Amino acid sequence: MNDKNFEYLRDQVKYTGFGEGLESELKEKMQQQTPSFTLTHNAQYGNDSATATLNFKKSDQSDMYFFNSYKVDLQKDNSKEALEQTFYINKGSNITMKEAYNLMEGRAVNKDLTSKEGQVYNSWVQMDFKEVDNGGNFKLNQYHQNYGYDLEAALAKHPIKELGTVKFKEDLMDSLKKGNLQSATFMKDGKEVKHYIEANPQFKTINVYDGNLKRIDNRQTKEEKQSEGQNTSQKQDNKKQSQSDDDGPAVPQEAKKRKKKQSNSM
């Protein structure tokens, strides 16, 4: 067995989201020197069960093995039929097991991908359940950088409390880029309301769900944003009025203009 090859595959399996539980079985299978072999990984996401079959093949020219792909069988809690999809392993950033589940749930994932020419590019990826390729896989639609989806701008259209803190905002965006359905705190009439959100690159927006995971109309959340903006504006107006009362008469507009001109000339 090629030890360096084993270490490389062990890390590749680990960082593709299958953890360290397959390490001993991987070594055992490689020592057997069979032309190909598979490993099985089981995962639970809420009430959904997923089984991944990892496919390895030995080189015809050497003792090196390659981790080529893994097939996911997803049994959803509310469905009798299982969903299947094969994900291929590339030299670049692979789709992890959790990201594969998110894609099979219909959500979008943001990845750095590698073209056939070896160029790295960033894209949102989303499964198209209406189109199947020759291998029986659902097509993966890509929304490249030039498509113009700006996640940060899409989030800014909603009254989300976490956006006010840099760390929380970064964590929220990172989670959405992995394809997660993420909880977020919405401000409504001065009160905090828990919603769930997911990225929607195709329509350059985000999808919003209530606490029972029922889809909320985007117009409703826009109205919440406007309402929150009006509340903030009113508070600022009140604050300005209070300051004006405390500081004496307001400076006349003409005086302000002159001050500005003087400072500009300086």
PDB file of C-alpha atoms in Angstrom:
ATOM      1  CA  MET A   1       0.000   0.000   0.000  1.00  0.00           C
ATOM      2  CA  ASN A   2       1.183   3.496  -0.837  1.00  0.00           C
ATOM      3  CA  ASP A   3       1.254   5.338   2.527  1.00  0.00           C
ATOM      4  CA  LYS A   4       1.286   8.839   1.036  1.00  0.00           C
ATOM      5  CA  ASN A   5      -1.656   7.912  -1.171  1.00  0.00           C
ATOM      6  CA  PHE A   6      -3.522   6.661   1.910  1.00  0.00           C
ATOM      7  CA  GLU A   7      -2.841   9.878   3.854  1.00  0.00           C
ATOM      8  CA  TYR A   8      -4.015  11.993   0.916  1.00  0.00           C
ATOM      9  CA  LEU A   9      -7.245   9.995   0.510  1.00  0.00           C
ATOM     10  CA  ARG A  10      -7.860   9.973   4.274  1.00  0.00           C
ATOM     11  CA  ASP A  11      -7.721  13.785   4.331  1.00  0.00           C
ATOM     12  CA  GLN A  12      -9.778  14.064   1.153  1.00  0.00           C
ATOM     13  CA  VAL A  13     -12.522  11.914   2.672  1.00  0.00           C
ATOM     14  CA  LYS A  14     -12.409  13.888   5.917  1.00  0.00           C
ATOM     15  CA  TYR A  15     -12.630  17.333   4.315  1.00  0.00           C
ATOM     16  CA  THR A  16     -15.391  16.273   1.918  1.00  0.00           C
ATOM     17  CA  GLY A  17     -17.524  15.971   5.032  1.00  0.00           C
ATOM     18  CA  PHE A  18     -17.292  12.275   5.938  1.00  0.00           C
ATOM     19  CA  GLY A  19     -15.238  12.725   9.094  1.00  0.00           C
ATOM     20  CA  GLU A  20     -12.601  10.317  10.409  1.00  0.00           C
ATOM     21  CA  GLY A  21     -14.827   7.268  10.954  1.00  0.00           C
ATOM     22  CA  LEU A  22     -13.892   5.651   7.624  1.00  0.00           C
ATOM     23  CA  GLU A  23     -10.108   5.799   8.129  1.00  0.00           C
ATOM     24  CA  SER A  24      -9.464   2.198   9.255  1.00  0.00           C
ATOM     25  CA  GLU A  25     -11.805   0.729   6.627  1.00  0.00           C
ATOM     26  CA  LEU A  26     -10.117   2.840   3.933  1.00  0.00           C
ATOM     27  CA  LYS A  27      -6.683   1.507   4.916  1.00  0.00           C
ATOM     28  CA  GLU A  28      -7.963  -2.092   4.995  1.00  0.00           C
ATOM     29  CA  LYS A  29      -9.515  -1.811   1.517  1.00  0.00           C
ATOM     30  CA  MET A  30      -6.368  -0.234   0.057  1.00  0.00           C
ATOM     31  CA  GLN A  31      -4.226  -3.021   1.478  1.00  0.00           C
ATOM     32  CA  GLN A  32      -6.347  -5.577  -0.373  1.00  0.00           C
ATOM     33  CA  GLN A  33      -5.248  -4.004  -3.690  1.00  0.00           C
ATOM     34  CA  THR A  34      -8.557  -4.681  -5.471  1.00  0.00           C
ATOM     35  CA  PRO A  35      -9.215  -2.723  -8.723  1.00  0.00           C
ATOM     36  CA  SER A  36     -11.985  -0.733  -7.034  1.00  0.00           C
ATOM     37  CA  PHE A  37     -13.897  -0.539  -3.759  1.00  0.00           C
ATOM     38  CA  THR A  38     -16.598   1.456  -1.986  1.00  0.00           C
ATOM     39  CA  LEU A  39     -17.108   2.860   1.513  1.00  0.00           C
ATOM     40  CA  THR A  40     -20.467   3.694   3.101  1.00  0.00           C
ATOM     41  CA  HIS A  41     -21.337   6.683   5.262  1.00  0.00           C
ATOM     42  CA  ASN A  42     -24.706   7.278   6.958  1.00  0.00           C
ATOM     43  CA  ALA A  43     -25.955  10.693   8.048  1.00  0.00           C
ATOM     44  CA  GLN A  44     -29.086  12.076   9.699  1.00  0.00           C
ATOM     45  CA  TYR A  45     -30.400  15.576   8.992  1.00  0.00           C
ATOM     46  CA  GLY A  46     -33.376  16.175  11.228  1.00  0.00           C
ATOM     47  CA  ASN A  47     -35.870  13.479  10.207  1.00  0.00           C
ATOM     48  CA  ASP A  48     -34.170  12.898   6.846  1.00  0.00           C
ATOM     49  CA  SER A  49     -31.765   9.982   6.370  1.00  0.00           C
ATOM     50  CA  ALA A  50     -28.901  10.012   3.869  1.00  0.00           C
ATOM     51  CA  THR A  51     -26.552   7.224   2.802  1.00  0.00           C
ATOM     52  CA  ALA A  52     -23.416   8.057   0.833  1.00  0.00           C
ATOM     53  CA  THR A  53     -21.511   5.446  -1.174  1.00  0.00           C
ATOM     54  CA  LEU A  54     -17.921   6.569  -1.782  1.00  0.00           C
ATOM     55  CA  ASN A  55     -16.300   5.196  -4.959  1.00  0.00           C
ATOM     56  CA  PHE A  56     -12.557   4.483  -5.214  1.00  0.00           C
ATOM     57  CA  LYS A  57     -10.629   3.143  -8.184  1.00  0.00           C
ATOM     58  CA  LYS A  58      -7.043   1.918  -8.583  1.00  0.00           C
ATOM     59  CA  SER A  59      -4.801   3.340 -11.278  1.00  0.00           C
ATOM     60  CA  ASP A  60      -3.951   1.026 -14.200  1.00  0.00           C
ATOM     61  CA  GLN A  61      -0.361   2.301 -14.191  1.00  0.00           C
ATOM     62  CA  SER A  62       0.493   2.317 -10.449  1.00  0.00           C
ATOM     63  CA  ASP A  63      -0.596   1.334  -6.933  1.00  0.00           C
ATOM     64  CA  MET A  64      -2.372   4.709  -6.507  1.00  0.00           C
ATOM     65  CA  TYR A  65      -6.089   4.856  -5.674  1.00  0.00           C
ATOM     66  CA  PHE A  66      -8.400   7.740  -6.547  1.00  0.00           C
ATOM     67  CA  PHE A  67     -11.555   8.961  -4.806  1.00  0.00           C
ATOM     68  CA  ASN A  68     -13.693   9.578  -7.895  1.00  0.00           C
ATOM     69  CA  SER A  69     -17.237  10.239  -6.671  1.00  0.00           C
ATOM     70  CA  TYR A  70     -19.889   9.549  -4.077  1.00  0.00           C
ATOM     71  CA  LYS A  71     -23.552   8.749  -4.556  1.00  0.00           C
ATOM     72  CA  VAL A  72     -26.118  10.035  -2.070  1.00  0.00           C
ATOM     73  CA  ASP A  73     -29.421   8.269  -1.412  1.00  0.00           C
ATOM     74  CA  LEU A  74     -31.675  10.669   0.464  1.00  0.00           C
ATOM     75  CA  GLN A  75     -34.788   9.401   2.211  1.00  0.00           C
ATOM     76  CA  LYS A  76     -36.901  12.367   3.169  1.00  0.00           C
ATOM     77  CA  ASP A  77     -39.236  12.071   6.126  1.00  0.00           C
ATOM     78  CA  ASN A  78     -42.275  13.127   4.087  1.00  0.00           C
ATOM     79  CA  SER A  79     -41.544  11.059   0.960  1.00  0.00           C
ATOM     80  CA  LYS A  80     -41.779   7.338   0.174  1.00  0.00           C
ATOM     81  CA  GLU A  81     -39.312   7.475  -2.716  1.00  0.00           C
ATOM     82  CA  ALA A  82     -35.598   8.085  -2.162  1.00  0.00           C
ATOM     83  CA  LEU A  83     -33.743  10.786  -4.076  1.00  0.00           C
ATOM     84  CA  GLU A  84     -30.405   9.883  -5.708  1.00  0.00           C
ATOM     85  CA  GLN A  85     -27.536  12.032  -6.941  1.00  0.00           C
ATOM     86  CA  THR A  86     -23.863  11.386  -7.710  1.00  0.00           C
ATOM     87  CA  PHE A  87     -21.315  14.076  -6.847  1.00  0.00           C
ATOM     88  CA  TYR A  88     -17.918  14.003  -8.538  1.00  0.00           C
ATOM     89  CA  ILE A  89     -14.625  14.718  -6.822  1.00  0.00           C
ATOM     90  CA  ASN A  90     -12.426  17.358  -8.449  1.00  0.00           C
ATOM     91  CA  LYS A  91      -8.972  18.715  -7.720  1.00  0.00           C
ATOM     92  CA  GLY A  92     -10.477  21.957  -6.477  1.00  0.00           C
ATOM     93  CA  SER A  93     -13.130  22.576  -3.855  1.00  0.00           C
ATOM     94  CA  ASN A  94     -15.426  19.566  -3.595  1.00  0.00           C
ATOM     95  CA  ILE A  95     -19.095  19.632  -2.680  1.00  0.00           C
ATOM     96  CA  THR A  96     -19.225  18.347   0.898  1.00  0.00           C
ATOM     97  CA  MET A  97     -21.745  15.844   2.215  1.00  0.00           C
ATOM     98  CA  LYS A  98     -23.760  18.559   4.004  1.00  0.00           C
ATOM     99  CA  GLU A  99     -23.696  20.748   0.904  1.00  0.00           C
ATOM    100  CA  ALA A 100     -24.864  17.752  -1.148  1.00  0.00           C
ATOM    101  CA  TYR A 101     -27.823  17.353   1.217  1.00  0.00           C
ATOM    102  CA  ASN A 102     -28.620  21.066   0.946  1.00  0.00           C
ATOM    103  CA  LEU A 103     -28.527  20.843  -2.861  1.00  0.00           C
ATOM    104  CA  MET A 104     -30.852  17.830  -2.795  1.00  0.00           C
ATOM    105  CA  GLU A 105     -33.176  19.904  -0.612  1.00  0.00           C
ATOM    106  CA  GLY A 106     -33.331  22.413  -3.460  1.00  0.00           C
ATOM    107  CA  ARG A 107     -31.148  25.097  -1.890  1.00  0.00           C
ATOM    108  CA  ALA A 108     -28.199  26.843  -3.548  1.00  0.00           C
ATOM    109  CA  VAL A 109     -24.528  26.501  -2.554  1.00  0.00           C
ATOM    110  CA  ASN A 110     -21.704  28.953  -3.268  1.00  0.00           C
ATOM    111  CA  LYS A 111     -18.435  27.295  -4.341  1.00  0.00           C
ATOM    112  CA  ASP A 112     -15.053  28.025  -5.849  1.00  0.00           C
ATOM    113  CA  LEU A 113     -15.002  25.672  -8.839  1.00  0.00           C
ATOM    114  CA  THR A 114     -12.324  24.706 -11.367  1.00  0.00           C
ATOM    115  CA  SER A 115     -12.927  24.833 -15.111  1.00  0.00           C
ATOM    116  CA  LYS A 116     -11.641  22.229 -17.582  1.00  0.00           C
ATOM    117  CA  GLU A 117      -8.795  24.625 -18.350  1.00  0.00           C
ATOM    118  CA  GLY A 118      -7.812  24.680 -14.678  1.00  0.00           C
ATOM    119  CA  GLN A 119      -9.145  28.182 -13.991  1.00  0.00           C
ATOM    120  CA  VAL A 120     -10.726  28.742 -10.559  1.00  0.00           C
ATOM    121  CA  TYR A 121     -14.005  30.658 -10.546  1.00  0.00           C
ATOM    122  CA  ASN A 122     -16.770  31.354  -8.040  1.00  0.00           C
ATOM    123  CA  SER A 123     -20.363  30.333  -8.657  1.00  0.00           C
ATOM    124  CA  TRP A 124     -23.648  29.540  -6.986  1.00  0.00           C
ATOM    125  CA  VAL A 125     -24.799  25.988  -7.739  1.00  0.00           C
ATOM    126  CA  GLN A 126     -28.403  24.792  -7.574  1.00  0.00           C
ATOM    127  CA  MET A 127     -30.050  21.534  -8.569  1.00  0.00           C
ATOM    128  CA  ASP A 128     -32.552  21.517 -11.431  1.00  0.00           C
ATOM    129  CA  PHE A 129     -35.079  18.783 -10.640  1.00  0.00           C
ATOM    130  CA  LYS A 130     -36.720  19.168 -14.060  1.00  0.00           C
ATOM    131  CA  GLU A 131     -33.666  18.132 -16.065  1.00  0.00           C
ATOM    132  CA  VAL A 132     -31.715  14.851 -15.871  1.00  0.00           C
ATOM    133  CA  ASP A 133     -28.434  14.096 -17.682  1.00  0.00           C
ATOM    134  CA  ASN A 134     -27.401  10.840 -19.399  1.00  0.00           C
ATOM    135  CA  GLY A 135     -26.054   9.448 -16.145  1.00  0.00           C
ATOM    136  CA  GLY A 136     -29.399   9.866 -14.371  1.00  0.00           C
ATOM    137  CA  ASN A 137     -28.193  12.883 -12.383  1.00  0.00           C
ATOM    138  CA  PHE A 138     -30.169  16.065 -11.926  1.00  0.00           C
ATOM    139  CA  LYS A 139     -28.552  18.986 -13.727  1.00  0.00           C
ATOM    140  CA  LEU A 140     -26.635  21.483 -11.598  1.00  0.00           C
ATOM    141  CA  ASN A 141     -27.359  25.049 -12.692  1.00  0.00           C
ATOM    142  CA  GLN A 142     -24.589  27.578 -12.143  1.00  0.00           C
ATOM    143  CA  TYR A 143     -24.989  31.283 -11.433  1.00  0.00           C
ATOM    144  CA  HIS A 144     -21.540  32.778 -12.004  1.00  0.00           C
ATOM    145  CA  GLN A 145     -20.145  36.042 -10.699  1.00  0.00           C
ATOM    146  CA  ASN A 146     -21.274  37.805 -13.892  1.00  0.00           C
ATOM    147  CA  TYR A 147     -24.878  36.758 -13.216  1.00  0.00           C
ATOM    148  CA  GLY A 148     -24.989  39.551 -10.670  1.00  0.00           C
ATOM    149  CA  TYR A 149     -26.308  37.926  -7.501  1.00  0.00           C
ATOM    150  CA  ASP A 150     -25.211  39.975  -4.478  1.00  0.00           C
ATOM    151  CA  LEU A 151     -26.109  38.107  -1.286  1.00  0.00           C
ATOM    152  CA  GLU A 152     -25.196  41.021   0.973  1.00  0.00           C
ATOM    153  CA  ALA A 153     -27.443  43.395  -0.994  1.00  0.00           C
ATOM    154  CA  ALA A 154     -30.289  40.853  -0.964  1.00  0.00           C
ATOM    155  CA  LEU A 155     -30.038  40.551   2.826  1.00  0.00           C
ATOM    156  CA  ALA A 156     -29.955  44.338   3.270  1.00  0.00           C
ATOM    157  CA  LYS A 157     -33.506  44.572   1.898  1.00  0.00           C
ATOM    158  CA  HIS A 158     -34.804  42.854   5.042  1.00  0.00           C
ATOM    159  CA  PRO A 159     -34.939  44.055   8.696  1.00  0.00           C
ATOM    160  CA  ILE A 160     -32.477  41.414   9.956  1.00  0.00           C
ATOM    161  CA  LYS A 161     -30.951  42.177  13.361  1.00  0.00           C
ATOM    162  CA  GLU A 162     -27.773  40.131  12.778  1.00  0.00           C
ATOM    163  CA  LEU A 163     -26.728  42.461   9.936  1.00  0.00           C
ATOM    164  CA  GLY A 164     -25.970  45.138  12.535  1.00  0.00           C
ATOM    165  CA  THR A 165     -23.006  43.187  13.955  1.00  0.00           C
ATOM    166  CA  VAL A 166     -20.013  42.419  11.719  1.00  0.00           C
ATOM    167  CA  LYS A 167     -19.327  38.952  13.203  1.00  0.00           C
ATOM    168  CA  PHE A 168     -22.976  37.851  13.134  1.00  0.00           C
ATOM    169  CA  LYS A 169     -23.329  39.165   9.591  1.00  0.00           C
ATOM    170  CA  GLU A 170     -20.275  37.200   8.407  1.00  0.00           C
ATOM    171  CA  ASP A 171     -21.482  34.013  10.114  1.00  0.00           C
ATOM    172  CA  LEU A 172     -24.931  34.441   8.573  1.00  0.00           C
ATOM    173  CA  MET A 173     -23.534  34.909   5.072  1.00  0.00           C
ATOM    174  CA  ASP A 174     -21.088  31.989   5.422  1.00  0.00           C
ATOM    175  CA  SER A 175     -23.912  29.693   6.501  1.00  0.00           C
ATOM    176  CA  LEU A 176     -26.116  30.757   3.580  1.00  0.00           C
ATOM    177  CA  LYS A 177     -23.237  30.198   1.141  1.00  0.00           C
ATOM    178  CA  LYS A 178     -23.015  26.590   2.347  1.00  0.00           C
ATOM    179  CA  GLY A 179     -26.659  26.160   1.390  1.00  0.00           C
ATOM    180  CA  ASN A 180     -28.038  26.053   4.915  1.00  0.00           C
ATOM    181  CA  LEU A 181     -31.536  27.080   5.923  1.00  0.00           C
ATOM    182  CA  GLN A 182     -30.461  29.608   8.534  1.00  0.00           C
ATOM    183  CA  SER A 183     -32.403  31.147  11.415  1.00  0.00           C
ATOM    184  CA  ALA A 184     -32.382  34.954  11.586  1.00  0.00           C
ATOM    185  CA  THR A 185     -33.938  37.601  13.820  1.00  0.00           C
ATOM    186  CA  PHE A 186     -36.319  39.949  12.013  1.00  0.00           C
ATOM    187  CA  MET A 187     -37.425  43.226  13.581  1.00  0.00           C
ATOM    188  CA  LYS A 188     -41.176  43.748  13.253  1.00  0.00           C
ATOM    189  CA  ASP A 189     -42.943  46.683  14.915  1.00  0.00           C
ATOM    190  CA  GLY A 190     -40.036  47.002  17.331  1.00  0.00           C
ATOM    191  CA  LYS A 191     -40.193  43.312  18.291  1.00  0.00           C
ATOM    192  CA  GLU A 192     -37.853  40.434  17.470  1.00  0.00           C
ATOM    193  CA  VAL A 193     -39.346  37.643  15.347  1.00  0.00           C
ATOM    194  CA  LYS A 194     -37.520  34.435  14.455  1.00  0.00           C
ATOM    195  CA  HIS A 195     -37.572  33.531  10.759  1.00  0.00           C
ATOM    196  CA  TYR A 196     -35.586  31.153   8.551  1.00  0.00           C
ATOM    197  CA  ILE A 197     -33.832  32.267   5.387  1.00  0.00           C
ATOM    198  CA  GLU A 198     -32.042  30.733   2.400  1.00  0.00           C
ATOM    199  CA  ALA A 199     -30.185  32.159  -0.596  1.00  0.00           C
ATOM    200  CA  ASN A 200     -32.023  32.373  -3.917  1.00  0.00           C
ATOM    201  CA  PRO A 201     -29.440  33.296  -6.582  1.00  0.00           C
ATOM    202  CA  GLN A 202     -31.741  32.589  -9.536  1.00  0.00           C
ATOM    203  CA  PHE A 203     -34.061  35.451  -8.557  1.00  0.00           C
ATOM    204  CA  LYS A 204     -31.316  37.489  -6.842  1.00  0.00           C
ATOM    205  CA  THR A 205     -33.071  37.490  -3.490  1.00  0.00           C
ATOM    206  CA  ILE A 206     -33.481  35.392  -0.334  1.00  0.00           C
ATOM    207  CA  ASN A 207     -36.378  33.143   0.605  1.00  0.00           C
ATOM    208  CA  VAL A 208     -37.944  33.799   4.007  1.00  0.00           C
ATOM    209  CA  TYR A 209     -39.898  31.291   6.123  1.00  0.00           C
ATOM    210  CA  ASP A 210     -41.730  31.679   9.408  1.00  0.00           C
ATOM    211  CA  GLY A 211     -41.118  29.600  12.549  1.00  0.00           C
ATOM    212  CA  ASN A 212     -43.220  26.765  11.066  1.00  0.00           C
ATOM    213  CA  LEU A 213     -41.166  26.864   7.839  1.00  0.00           C
ATOM    214  CA  LYS A 214     -44.044  28.349   5.884  1.00  0.00           C
ATOM    215  CA  ARG A 215     -42.855  30.594   3.036  1.00  0.00           C
ATOM    216  CA  ILE A 216     -43.365  34.316   3.630  1.00  0.00           C
ATOM    217  CA  ASP A 217     -44.104  36.587   0.694  1.00  0.00           C
ATOM    218  CA  ASN A 218     -41.161  38.893  -0.081  1.00  0.00           C
ATOM    219  CA  ARG A 219     -43.549  41.857  -0.262  1.00  0.00           C
ATOM    220  CA  GLN A 220     -44.410  41.263   3.374  1.00  0.00           C
ATOM    221  CA  THR A 221     -40.782  41.373   4.486  1.00  0.00           C
ATOM    222  CA  LYS A 222     -40.175  44.511   2.399  1.00  0.00           C
ATOM    223  CA  GLU A 223     -43.038  46.180   4.227  1.00  0.00           C
ATOM    224  CA  GLU A 224     -41.411  45.120   7.517  1.00  0.00           C
ATOM    225  CA  LYS A 225     -38.136  46.695   6.354  1.00  0.00           C
ATOM    226  CA  GLN A 226     -39.907  49.929   5.433  1.00  0.00           C
ATOM    227  CA  SER A 227     -41.764  49.944   8.734  1.00  0.00           C
ATOM    228  CA  GLU A 228     -38.537  49.415  10.663  1.00  0.00           C
ATOM    229  CA  GLY A 229     -36.886  52.175   8.622  1.00  0.00           C
ATOM    230  CA  GLN A 230     -39.709  54.565   9.438  1.00  0.00           C
ATOM    231  CA  ASN A 231     -39.415  53.714  13.155  1.00  0.00           C
ATOM    232  CA  THR A 232     -35.667  54.378  13.034  1.00  0.00           C
ATOM    233  CA  SER A 233     -36.214  57.628  11.125  1.00  0.00           C
ATOM    234  CA  GLN A 234     -38.797  58.760  13.670  1.00  0.00           C
ATOM    235  CA  LYS A 235     -36.405  57.986  16.529  1.00  0.00           C
ATOM    236  CA  GLN A 236     -33.664  60.000  14.830  1.00  0.00           C
ATOM    237  CA  ASP A 237     -36.040  62.925  14.244  1.00  0.00           C
ATOM    238  CA  ASN A 238     -37.047  62.832  17.913  1.00  0.00           C
ATOM    239  CA  LYS A 239     -33.391  62.716  18.929  1.00  0.00           C
ATOM    240  CA  LYS A 240     -32.540  65.686  16.682  1.00  0.00           C
ATOM    241  CA  GLN A 241     -35.487  67.654  18.086  1.00  0.00           C
ATOM    242  CA  SER A 242     -34.337  66.862  21.616  1.00  0.00           C
ATOM    243  CA  GLN A 243     -30.789  67.993  20.828  1.00  0.00           C
ATOM    244  CA  SER A 244     -32.121  71.154  19.208  1.00  0.00           C
ATOM    245  CA  ASP A 245     -34.156  71.980  22.298  1.00  0.00           C
ATOM    246  CA  ASP A 246     -31.151  71.394  24.557  1.00  0.00           C
ATOM    247  CA  ASP A 247     -28.636  73.335  22.462  1.00  0.00           C
ATOM    248  CA  GLY A 248     -30.723  76.456  21.924  1.00  0.00           C
ATOM    249  CA  PRO A 249     -31.881  77.900  18.606  1.00  0.00           C
ATOM    250  CA  ALA A 250     -30.969  75.980  15.496  1.00  0.00           C
ATOM    251  CA  VAL A 251     -28.344  77.505  13.209  1.00  0.00           C
ATOM    252  CA  PRO A 252     -30.080  79.208  10.253  1.00  0.00           C
ATOM    253  CA  GLN A 253     -29.689  77.435   6.903  1.00  0.00           C
ATOM    254  CA  GLU A 254     -27.831  80.389   5.316  1.00  0.00           C
ATOM    255  CA  ALA A 255     -25.272  80.342   8.105  1.00  0.00           C
ATOM    256  CA  LYS A 256     -24.762  76.609   7.619  1.00  0.00           C
ATOM    257  CA  LYS A 257     -24.196  77.119   3.903  1.00  0.00           C
ATOM    258  CA  ARG A 258     -21.652  79.831   4.531  1.00  0.00           C
ATOM    259  CA  LYS A 259     -19.799  77.695   7.032  1.00  0.00           C
ATOM    260  CA  LYS A 260     -19.633  74.904   4.507  1.00  0.00           C
ATOM    261  CA  LYS A 261     -18.299  77.243   1.801  1.00  0.00           C
ATOM    262  CA  GLN A 262     -15.654  78.609   4.145  1.00  0.00           C
ATOM    263  CA  SER A 263     -14.468  75.158   5.154  1.00  0.00           C
ATOM    264  CA  ASN A 264     -14.323  74.121   1.494  1.00  0.00           C
ATOM    265  CA  SER A 265     -12.196  77.142   0.579  1.00  0.00           C
ATOM    266  CA  MET A 266      -9.801  76.283   3.383  1.00  0.00           C
TER     267      MET A 266
END
